[in-house]
């Protein structure tokens, strides 16, 4: 087994030199092709000597062909090994840089040691260091996984060449033999780790050479698009490649269902049996339901295309599985932005119906954050992600009655939280420098966000607005630094009052951000948000020009000192004040 110390000792220049030398030898041998053909028995020569000469020439030609094939196979293997070793050592170097930056060291056997002095005593810092240590261990694991694959592949080619088992093909020239040997000398490229964490995925991707990455994107975009931990630009490219494939598939299904519906209708017209009519009616209803669902997914693709057409967008999730398409689209560059905000919406959300509007509002929030930073003399870059990566509950009778889908249950939120946790961790894992990461959630999406944060993420700030609860009654469960959890509650928002899923969030000790009319010190006036909606024109939580939107923009930019704070005065708080005062 290859160890970290082995990877450190590997010398890519030696492989490069061998690659060049093997190429020179191959070219020299292939250059003898004309001479080899010229030594064939001359026409008209016959007899035992001629037969012996012909046999000897054939044996010599075959030996030359197999030698050239072997050299070509080994040359290709050595060349690809050189590129792969460069990538693996680069990945190990990144891990070692991260280790040194945070007070860790990587031993020769791959174990991670904490060498920080003094050791932190703050619980939050201890938890963060644990996450870093886990990330380092996962990255080193992928380095060794790839290193062992390279070692085994190269050894296999060398062994086949040594045993003269390289196929020289069925051509007639030495060049043909060279091409045949070269075709068999390629190294394999291992796929992503099965069930890997975002750190595993990031470590795997960083261990691939540029050529291997390009091949992976071309041949397996379906592997990469939803793989948390990969760079946003890679996920975007892979997911965009899937869109036309999915559209063609859906259009074919629409045509098939339309024909099926037509055929069933014709059979019903011809039927004279009441029992047959009933059976056909059931089939017709089922086919129409499937057609409607398929057409909705076609409309989801239209919504995604419309959003991406705005430019400066990254398609970070495209998941056509399940009942409804799921997607996440970023405004801005998640790979390079200093601040990344991830928004999770709630009840009734679909890609088809909501992605363009939510993206527009998140883009405006991004603009608020960047402009506020410029006014403070701290210009920065922000990326804002609309994450519809789960199937949010819908306000339909069948979902309301389904305990696994109902908005009155946390089942859908828990399922969504699993995916959101990976996505949030993946943002940090995909980068060598972590951004300031903010998670914001509205309504049922705030429950999904709260449950995700309890699993441990790299989130630096969390904002919950119109929240029915966070799935806990203890703010520390969110694993966010003290003073970096925020709640926004608009006047007349009943959902935000009663703490359906855990205690009312505004009683947990989070910072309370204002959603009221506010005039800023520079004279700008901000409007109040009213009710529960997130994107309702003028009064929604995310509506442009509202105090709520302004506050969330400031948090997204890390400008905590500028936020407009508030005290909750909704219906639930009035009841609590009345209870504290006692009866009249």
Coordinates of C-alpha atoms in Angstrom, one line a residue, residues 144-571:
X144 CA -3.9 7.8 -0.9
X145 CA -6.9 6.2 -2.7
X146 CA -5.8 7.9 -5.9
X147 CA -2.1 7.2 -5.3
X148 CA -2.7 3.5 -4.8
X149 CA -4.8 3.4 -8.0
X150 CA -2.0 5.1 -10.0
X151 CA 0.6 2.7 -8.5
X152 CA -1.5 -0.4 -9.3
X153 CA -2.3 0.7 -12.8
X154 CA 1.3 1.6 -13.8
X155 CA 2.6 -1.7 -12.2
X156 CA 0.0 -3.6 -14.3
X157 CA 1.1 -2.1 -17.6
X158 CA 4.8 -2.6 -16.7
X159 CA 4.1 -6.2 -15.8
X160 CA 2.2 -6.9 -19.1
X161 CA 5.1 -5.3 -21.0
X162 CA 7.7 -7.3 -19.2
X163 CA 5.8 -10.5 -19.9
X164 CA 5.3 -9.5 -23.6
X165 CA 1.6 -9.4 -23.2
X166 CA 0.9 -6.1 -24.9
X167 CA -1.3 -6.6 -28.0
X168 CA 0.4 -5.3 -31.2
X169 CA -2.9 -5.2 -33.1
X170 CA -3.6 -6.6 -36.6
X171 CA -1.9 -3.9 -38.7
X172 CA 1.1 -4.4 -41.0
X173 CA 3.4 -1.6 -40.0
X174 CA 5.4 -0.7 -36.9
X175 CA 3.4 2.5 -36.7
X176 CA 0.3 0.4 -36.5
X177 CA 1.8 -1.6 -33.7
X178 CA 2.8 1.6 -31.9
X179 CA -0.8 2.8 -32.0
X180 CA -2.2 -0.5 -30.9
X181 CA 0.2 -0.6 -27.9
X182 CA -0.5 3.0 -27.0
X183 CA -4.3 2.2 -26.9
X184 CA -3.7 -0.4 -24.2
X185 CA -1.4 1.7 -22.0
X186 CA -3.8 4.1 -20.5
X187 CA -4.3 4.4 -16.7
X188 CA -7.8 4.2 -15.3
X189 CA -9.4 7.2 -13.5
X190 CA -11.3 6.3 -10.4
X191 CA -14.7 7.7 -9.9
X192 CA -15.9 9.7 -6.9
X193 CA -16.0 7.9 -3.6
X194 CA -19.3 6.1 -3.1
X195 CA -21.4 7.9 -0.5
X196 CA -18.5 10.3 0.1
X197 CA -18.7 13.4 2.3
X198 CA -18.2 16.8 0.7
X199 CA -14.6 16.7 2.0
X200 CA -14.1 13.2 0.4
X201 CA -15.5 14.6 -2.9
X202 CA -13.3 17.6 -2.8
X203 CA -10.2 15.5 -2.0
X204 CA -11.0 13.2 -4.9
X205 CA -11.5 16.0 -7.4
X206 CA -8.3 17.7 -6.3
X207 CA -6.4 14.5 -6.8
X208 CA -7.3 14.3 -10.6
X209 CA -5.1 15.8 -13.3
X210 CA -6.5 18.5 -15.6
X211 CA -6.9 15.9 -18.4
X212 CA -8.7 13.5 -16.1
X213 CA -11.1 16.3 -15.0
X214 CA -11.9 17.2 -18.6
X215 CA -12.6 13.6 -19.5
X216 CA -14.8 13.2 -16.4
X217 CA -16.8 16.3 -17.3
X218 CA -17.3 15.0 -20.9
X219 CA -18.1 11.4 -20.1
X220 CA -19.8 11.6 -16.7
X221 CA -21.5 15.0 -16.1
X222 CA -24.3 13.1 -14.3
X223 CA -21.7 12.1 -11.6
X224 CA -20.5 15.6 -11.0
X225 CA -23.4 18.1 -11.1
X226 CA -24.8 17.3 -7.6
X227 CA -21.6 16.3 -6.0
X228 CA -21.2 18.5 -2.9
X229 CA -17.6 19.6 -2.5
X230 CA -16.8 20.1 -6.2
X231 CA -16.1 23.6 -7.5
X232 CA -19.2 25.6 -8.5
X233 CA -17.9 26.1 -12.0
X234 CA -17.6 22.3 -12.5
X235 CA -21.0 21.6 -11.1
X236 CA -22.5 24.4 -13.3
X237 CA -20.9 23.0 -16.4
X238 CA -22.0 19.4 -15.6
X239 CA -25.6 20.4 -14.8
X240 CA -26.0 22.5 -17.8
X241 CA -24.9 19.5 -19.9
X242 CA -27.7 17.5 -18.4
X243 CA -30.5 20.0 -19.3
X244 CA -30.9 19.1 -23.0
X245 CA -30.7 15.4 -22.2
X246 CA -33.5 15.8 -19.6
X247 CA -35.6 17.9 -21.9
X248 CA -35.4 15.4 -24.8
X249 CA -36.4 12.6 -22.3
X250 CA -39.4 14.6 -21.0
X251 CA -40.5 15.6 -24.5
X252 CA -40.4 12.0 -25.5
X253 CA -42.5 11.0 -22.5
X254 CA -45.0 13.8 -23.2
X255 CA -45.5 12.4 -26.7
X256 CA -45.9 8.9 -25.5
X257 CA -48.4 9.9 -22.8
X258 CA -50.4 12.0 -25.3
X259 CA -50.6 9.1 -27.6
X260 CA -51.6 6.8 -24.8
X261 CA -54.4 9.2 -23.7
X262 CA -55.6 9.3 -27.3
X263 CA -55.6 5.6 -27.7
X264 CA -57.5 5.1 -24.4
X265 CA -60.1 7.6 -25.5
X266 CA -60.6 5.7 -28.8
X267 CA -60.9 2.5 -26.9
X268 CA -63.5 4.0 -24.6
X269 CA -65.5 5.2 -27.7
X270 CA -65.5 1.7 -29.1
X271 CA -66.3 -0.1 -25.8
X272 CA -69.7 -1.4 -25.0
X273 CA -68.9 -2.9 -21.6
X274 CA -69.5 -0.9 -18.4
X275 CA -66.7 -2.8 -16.6
X276 CA -64.3 -2.1 -19.4
X277 CA -65.3 1.6 -19.4
X278 CA -64.5 1.8 -15.7
X279 CA -61.0 0.2 -16.2
X280 CA -60.3 2.5 -19.1
X281 CA -61.4 5.5 -17.1
X282 CA -58.9 4.6 -14.3
X283 CA -56.1 4.2 -16.9
X284 CA -57.1 7.5 -18.5
X285 CA -56.9 9.3 -15.2
X286 CA -53.5 7.8 -14.4
X287 CA -52.1 8.8 -17.8
X288 CA -53.4 12.3 -17.5
X289 CA -51.9 12.7 -14.0
X290 CA -48.5 11.4 -15.4
X291 CA -48.8 13.8 -18.3
X292 CA -49.5 16.8 -16.0
X293 CA -46.5 15.9 -13.8
X294 CA -44.2 15.5 -16.8
X295 CA -45.4 18.8 -18.2
X296 CA -44.7 20.5 -14.9
X297 CA -41.1 19.2 -15.1
X298 CA -40.8 20.6 -18.6
X299 CA -42.0 23.9 -17.2
X300 CA -39.3 23.5 -14.5
X301 CA -36.6 23.3 -17.2
X302 CA -38.1 26.4 -18.7
X303 CA -37.8 28.2 -15.4
X304 CA -34.2 27.1 -15.0
X305 CA -33.4 28.2 -18.5
X306 CA -35.0 31.6 -17.9
X307 CA -33.0 32.1 -14.8
X308 CA -29.7 31.1 -16.3
X309 CA -30.3 33.4 -19.3
X310 CA -29.9 36.4 -16.9
X311 CA -26.1 35.8 -16.9
X312 CA -23.7 35.6 -14.0
X313 CA -25.5 32.5 -12.8
X314 CA -24.3 29.0 -11.7
X315 CA -26.5 25.9 -11.8
X316 CA -25.3 24.1 -8.7
X317 CA -28.0 21.5 -8.3
X318 CA -30.1 19.8 -10.9
X319 CA -31.9 16.8 -9.6
X320 CA -34.7 15.4 -11.8
X321 CA -35.5 12.5 -9.5
X322 CA -38.6 12.3 -7.3
X323 CA -42.0 13.9 -7.9
X324 CA -40.6 17.3 -8.9
X325 CA -37.4 18.7 -10.3
X326 CA -35.1 20.3 -7.8
X327 CA -32.4 22.9 -8.4
X328 CA -30.1 25.5 -6.9
X329 CA -28.9 28.5 -8.8
X330 CA -26.3 31.1 -7.7
X331 CA -26.2 34.7 -8.7
X332 CA -22.4 35.4 -8.7
X333 CA -19.4 33.1 -8.5
X334 CA -19.5 30.8 -5.5
X335 CA -15.9 29.8 -6.1
X336 CA -14.5 33.3 -5.7
X337 CA -17.0 35.3 -3.7
X338 CA -15.9 36.5 -0.3
X339 CA -19.4 36.1 1.0
X340 CA -21.9 33.3 0.0
X341 CA -25.5 33.4 1.1
X342 CA -27.8 30.3 0.7
X343 CA -31.5 30.8 0.8
X344 CA -34.0 28.0 1.4
X345 CA -37.7 28.8 0.8
X346 CA -40.7 27.0 2.3
X347 CA -44.3 25.9 1.8
X348 CA -45.5 25.7 -1.8
X349 CA -42.1 26.3 -3.4
X350 CA -41.4 24.7 -6.7
X351 CA -38.7 25.3 -9.3
X352 CA -41.4 25.8 -11.9
X353 CA -43.3 28.4 -10.0
X354 CA -40.7 30.2 -8.0
X355 CA -37.1 29.9 -9.2
X356 CA -37.1 33.0 -11.4
X357 CA -38.7 35.2 -8.8
X358 CA -36.6 34.0 -5.9
X359 CA -33.4 34.3 -8.0
X360 CA -34.3 37.9 -8.8
X361 CA -34.8 38.8 -5.2
X362 CA -31.6 37.1 -4.1
X363 CA -29.7 38.9 -6.8
X364 CA -31.2 42.2 -5.4
X365 CA -30.2 41.2 -1.9
X366 CA -26.7 40.5 -3.2
X367 CA -26.6 44.0 -4.7
X368 CA -27.7 45.5 -1.3
X369 CA -24.8 43.6 0.4
X370 CA -22.2 44.8 -2.0
X371 CA -23.4 48.4 -2.1
X372 CA -23.5 48.5 1.7
X373 CA -19.9 47.3 1.8
X374 CA -18.8 49.9 -0.8
X375 CA -20.4 52.7 1.4
X376 CA -18.4 51.4 4.3
X377 CA -15.2 51.5 2.3
X378 CA -15.0 47.7 2.3
X379 CA -15.7 46.6 -1.3
X380 CA -16.4 42.9 -1.4
X381 CA -18.0 40.2 -3.6
X382 CA -21.2 38.3 -2.7
X383 CA -22.8 35.2 -4.3
X384 CA -26.4 34.5 -3.5
X385 CA -27.8 31.0 -3.9
X386 CA -31.5 30.1 -4.3
X387 CA -31.6 26.5 -3.0
X388 CA -34.7 24.5 -4.0
X389 CA -32.8 21.3 -3.5
X390 CA -35.7 19.6 -1.6
X391 CA -39.4 19.0 -2.3
X392 CA -41.0 21.5 -0.1
X393 CA -44.5 20.7 1.2
X394 CA -47.4 21.9 -1.0
X395 CA -50.7 23.4 0.1
X396 CA -52.7 20.6 -1.6
X397 CA -55.1 18.2 0.1
X398 CA -53.2 15.0 -0.7
X399 CA -49.9 16.5 0.8
X400 CA -51.6 18.0 3.8
X401 CA -53.0 14.5 4.6
X402 CA -49.7 12.8 4.0
X403 CA -47.7 12.8 7.3
X404 CA -44.4 12.5 5.3
X405 CA -45.3 15.5 3.1
X406 CA -47.5 17.7 5.2
X407 CA -46.4 21.1 6.3
X408 CA -47.6 20.2 9.8
X409 CA -44.9 17.5 9.9
X410 CA -41.1 18.0 10.0
X411 CA -40.5 14.9 7.8
X412 CA -40.0 16.8 4.5
X413 CA -37.7 19.3 6.4
X414 CA -35.6 16.5 7.8
X415 CA -35.2 15.0 4.4
X416 CA -34.3 18.3 2.9
X417 CA -31.9 19.1 5.8
X418 CA -29.8 16.1 4.9
X419 CA -29.3 17.5 1.4
X420 CA -28.9 21.1 2.6
X421 CA -26.2 20.0 5.1
X422 CA -24.1 18.5 2.4
X423 CA -24.6 21.5 0.1
X424 CA -23.5 24.0 2.8
X425 CA -20.5 21.9 3.8
X426 CA -19.7 21.5 0.2
X427 CA -19.3 25.2 -0.4
X428 CA -16.5 25.3 2.2
X429 CA -15.0 22.0 1.1
X430 CA -14.8 23.1 -2.6
X431 CA -12.5 26.1 -1.7
X432 CA -9.1 26.5 -0.3
X433 CA -10.2 29.6 1.5
X434 CA -13.6 29.4 3.2
X435 CA -16.0 32.2 2.4
X436 CA -18.2 34.0 5.0
X437 CA -21.2 31.7 4.6
X438 CA -24.7 32.8 5.5
X439 CA -27.8 30.5 5.6
X440 CA -31.2 32.1 5.4
X441 CA -34.5 30.3 5.6
X442 CA -38.1 31.4 5.2
X443 CA -41.1 29.7 6.8
X444 CA -40.8 25.9 6.4
X445 CA -37.4 26.6 4.8
X446 CA -36.2 28.0 8.1
X447 CA -37.1 24.7 9.8
X448 CA -35.2 22.9 7.1
X449 CA -32.2 25.3 7.6
X450 CA -32.4 24.9 11.4
X451 CA -32.3 21.1 11.2
X452 CA -29.4 21.3 8.8
X453 CA -27.3 23.5 11.0
X454 CA -27.8 21.1 13.9
X455 CA -25.8 18.5 11.9
X456 CA -22.8 20.8 11.8
X457 CA -22.0 23.0 8.9
X458 CA -19.5 25.7 8.0
X459 CA -22.2 28.4 8.3
X460 CA -21.0 31.6 9.9
X461 CA -24.3 33.5 10.1
X462 CA -27.9 32.2 10.0
X463 CA -31.1 34.3 9.4
X464 CA -34.6 32.9 10.0
X465 CA -37.6 34.9 8.8
X466 CA -41.3 34.1 9.1
X467 CA -40.1 31.0 11.0
X468 CA -42.5 28.4 12.6
X469 CA -39.5 27.0 14.6
X470 CA -36.0 25.7 14.1
X471 CA -36.5 22.1 15.2
X472 CA -35.0 22.9 18.6
X473 CA -35.6 25.0 21.7
X474 CA -31.9 25.6 22.3
X475 CA -30.0 28.0 20.1
X476 CA -26.7 26.3 20.8
X477 CA -27.9 23.3 18.9
X478 CA -27.5 25.2 15.7
X479 CA -23.7 25.0 16.0
X480 CA -23.4 28.7 14.9
X481 CA -21.1 31.1 16.8
X482 CA -22.9 33.0 19.6
X483 CA -24.3 36.3 18.3
X484 CA -24.5 35.1 14.7
X485 CA -28.1 33.7 14.7
X486 CA -30.8 36.2 13.6
X487 CA -34.6 36.3 13.5
X488 CA -36.8 38.6 11.4
X489 CA -40.5 38.8 12.2
X490 CA -42.9 41.0 10.2
X491 CA -46.0 42.6 11.6
X492 CA -49.0 40.4 10.9
X493 CA -47.1 37.2 10.3
X494 CA -49.0 34.5 12.2
X495 CA -46.6 31.7 11.2
X496 CA -43.7 33.4 13.1
X497 CA -45.6 33.6 16.4
X498 CA -46.3 30.3 17.9
X499 CA -43.2 28.1 17.5
X500 CA -44.8 25.1 15.9
X501 CA -41.4 23.3 15.6
X502 CA -39.6 24.1 18.8
X503 CA -39.9 27.3 20.8
X504 CA -40.7 30.6 19.1
X505 CA -37.4 31.5 17.5
X506 CA -37.5 35.1 18.8
X507 CA -37.3 33.7 22.3
X508 CA -34.2 31.6 21.8
X509 CA -31.8 34.5 22.2
X510 CA -31.1 35.1 18.6
X511 CA -30.5 38.7 17.4
X512 CA -33.8 40.3 16.4
X513 CA -33.6 42.2 13.1
X514 CA -36.2 44.8 12.4
X515 CA -38.8 44.5 9.7
X516 CA -40.4 47.9 10.4
X517 CA -40.3 51.3 8.8
X518 CA -36.8 52.7 9.4
X519 CA -35.0 55.9 8.4
X520 CA -31.3 55.4 8.3
X521 CA -28.8 57.9 9.6
X522 CA -28.0 59.0 6.0
X523 CA -31.7 59.8 5.4
X524 CA -32.6 56.8 3.4
X525 CA -36.1 55.4 4.2
X526 CA -36.8 51.7 4.4
X527 CA -40.2 50.2 4.3
X528 CA -41.9 47.7 6.7
X529 CA -42.6 44.1 5.7
X530 CA -46.1 42.9 6.5
X531 CA -47.5 39.4 6.6
X532 CA -45.8 36.1 5.9
X533 CA -44.9 36.3 2.2
X534 CA -41.2 36.4 1.2
X535 CA -41.4 38.0 -2.2
X536 CA -44.7 39.8 -2.1
X537 CA -44.2 43.2 -3.9
X538 CA -43.4 46.1 -1.5
X539 CA -44.2 44.2 1.7
X540 CA -42.5 40.8 1.5
X541 CA -39.5 40.0 3.6
X542 CA -37.2 40.0 0.6
X543 CA -39.0 42.9 -1.2
X544 CA -36.5 45.6 -2.4
X545 CA -36.4 48.7 -0.2
X546 CA -37.6 47.0 3.0
X547 CA -35.8 47.0 6.3
X548 CA -35.9 43.2 6.3
X549 CA -34.1 42.9 3.0
X550 CA -31.6 45.6 4.0
X551 CA -30.8 43.7 7.3
X552 CA -30.3 40.4 5.5
X553 CA -28.0 42.0 3.0
X554 CA -25.9 43.5 5.8
X555 CA -25.6 40.1 7.6
X556 CA -24.7 38.5 4.2
X557 CA -21.9 41.0 3.9
X558 CA -20.7 40.5 7.5
X559 CA -21.7 44.1 8.4
X560 CA -23.3 43.2 11.7
X561 CA -22.7 46.5 13.4
X562 CA -25.0 48.3 10.9
X563 CA -28.1 46.1 11.3
X564 CA -31.4 47.6 12.5
X565 CA -32.5 45.7 15.5
X566 CA -36.0 45.3 16.9
X567 CA -38.1 43.8 19.7
X568 CA -40.9 41.4 18.6
X569 CA -44.4 42.9 19.0
X570 CA -46.5 40.3 17.2
X571 CA -49.6 38.6 18.4

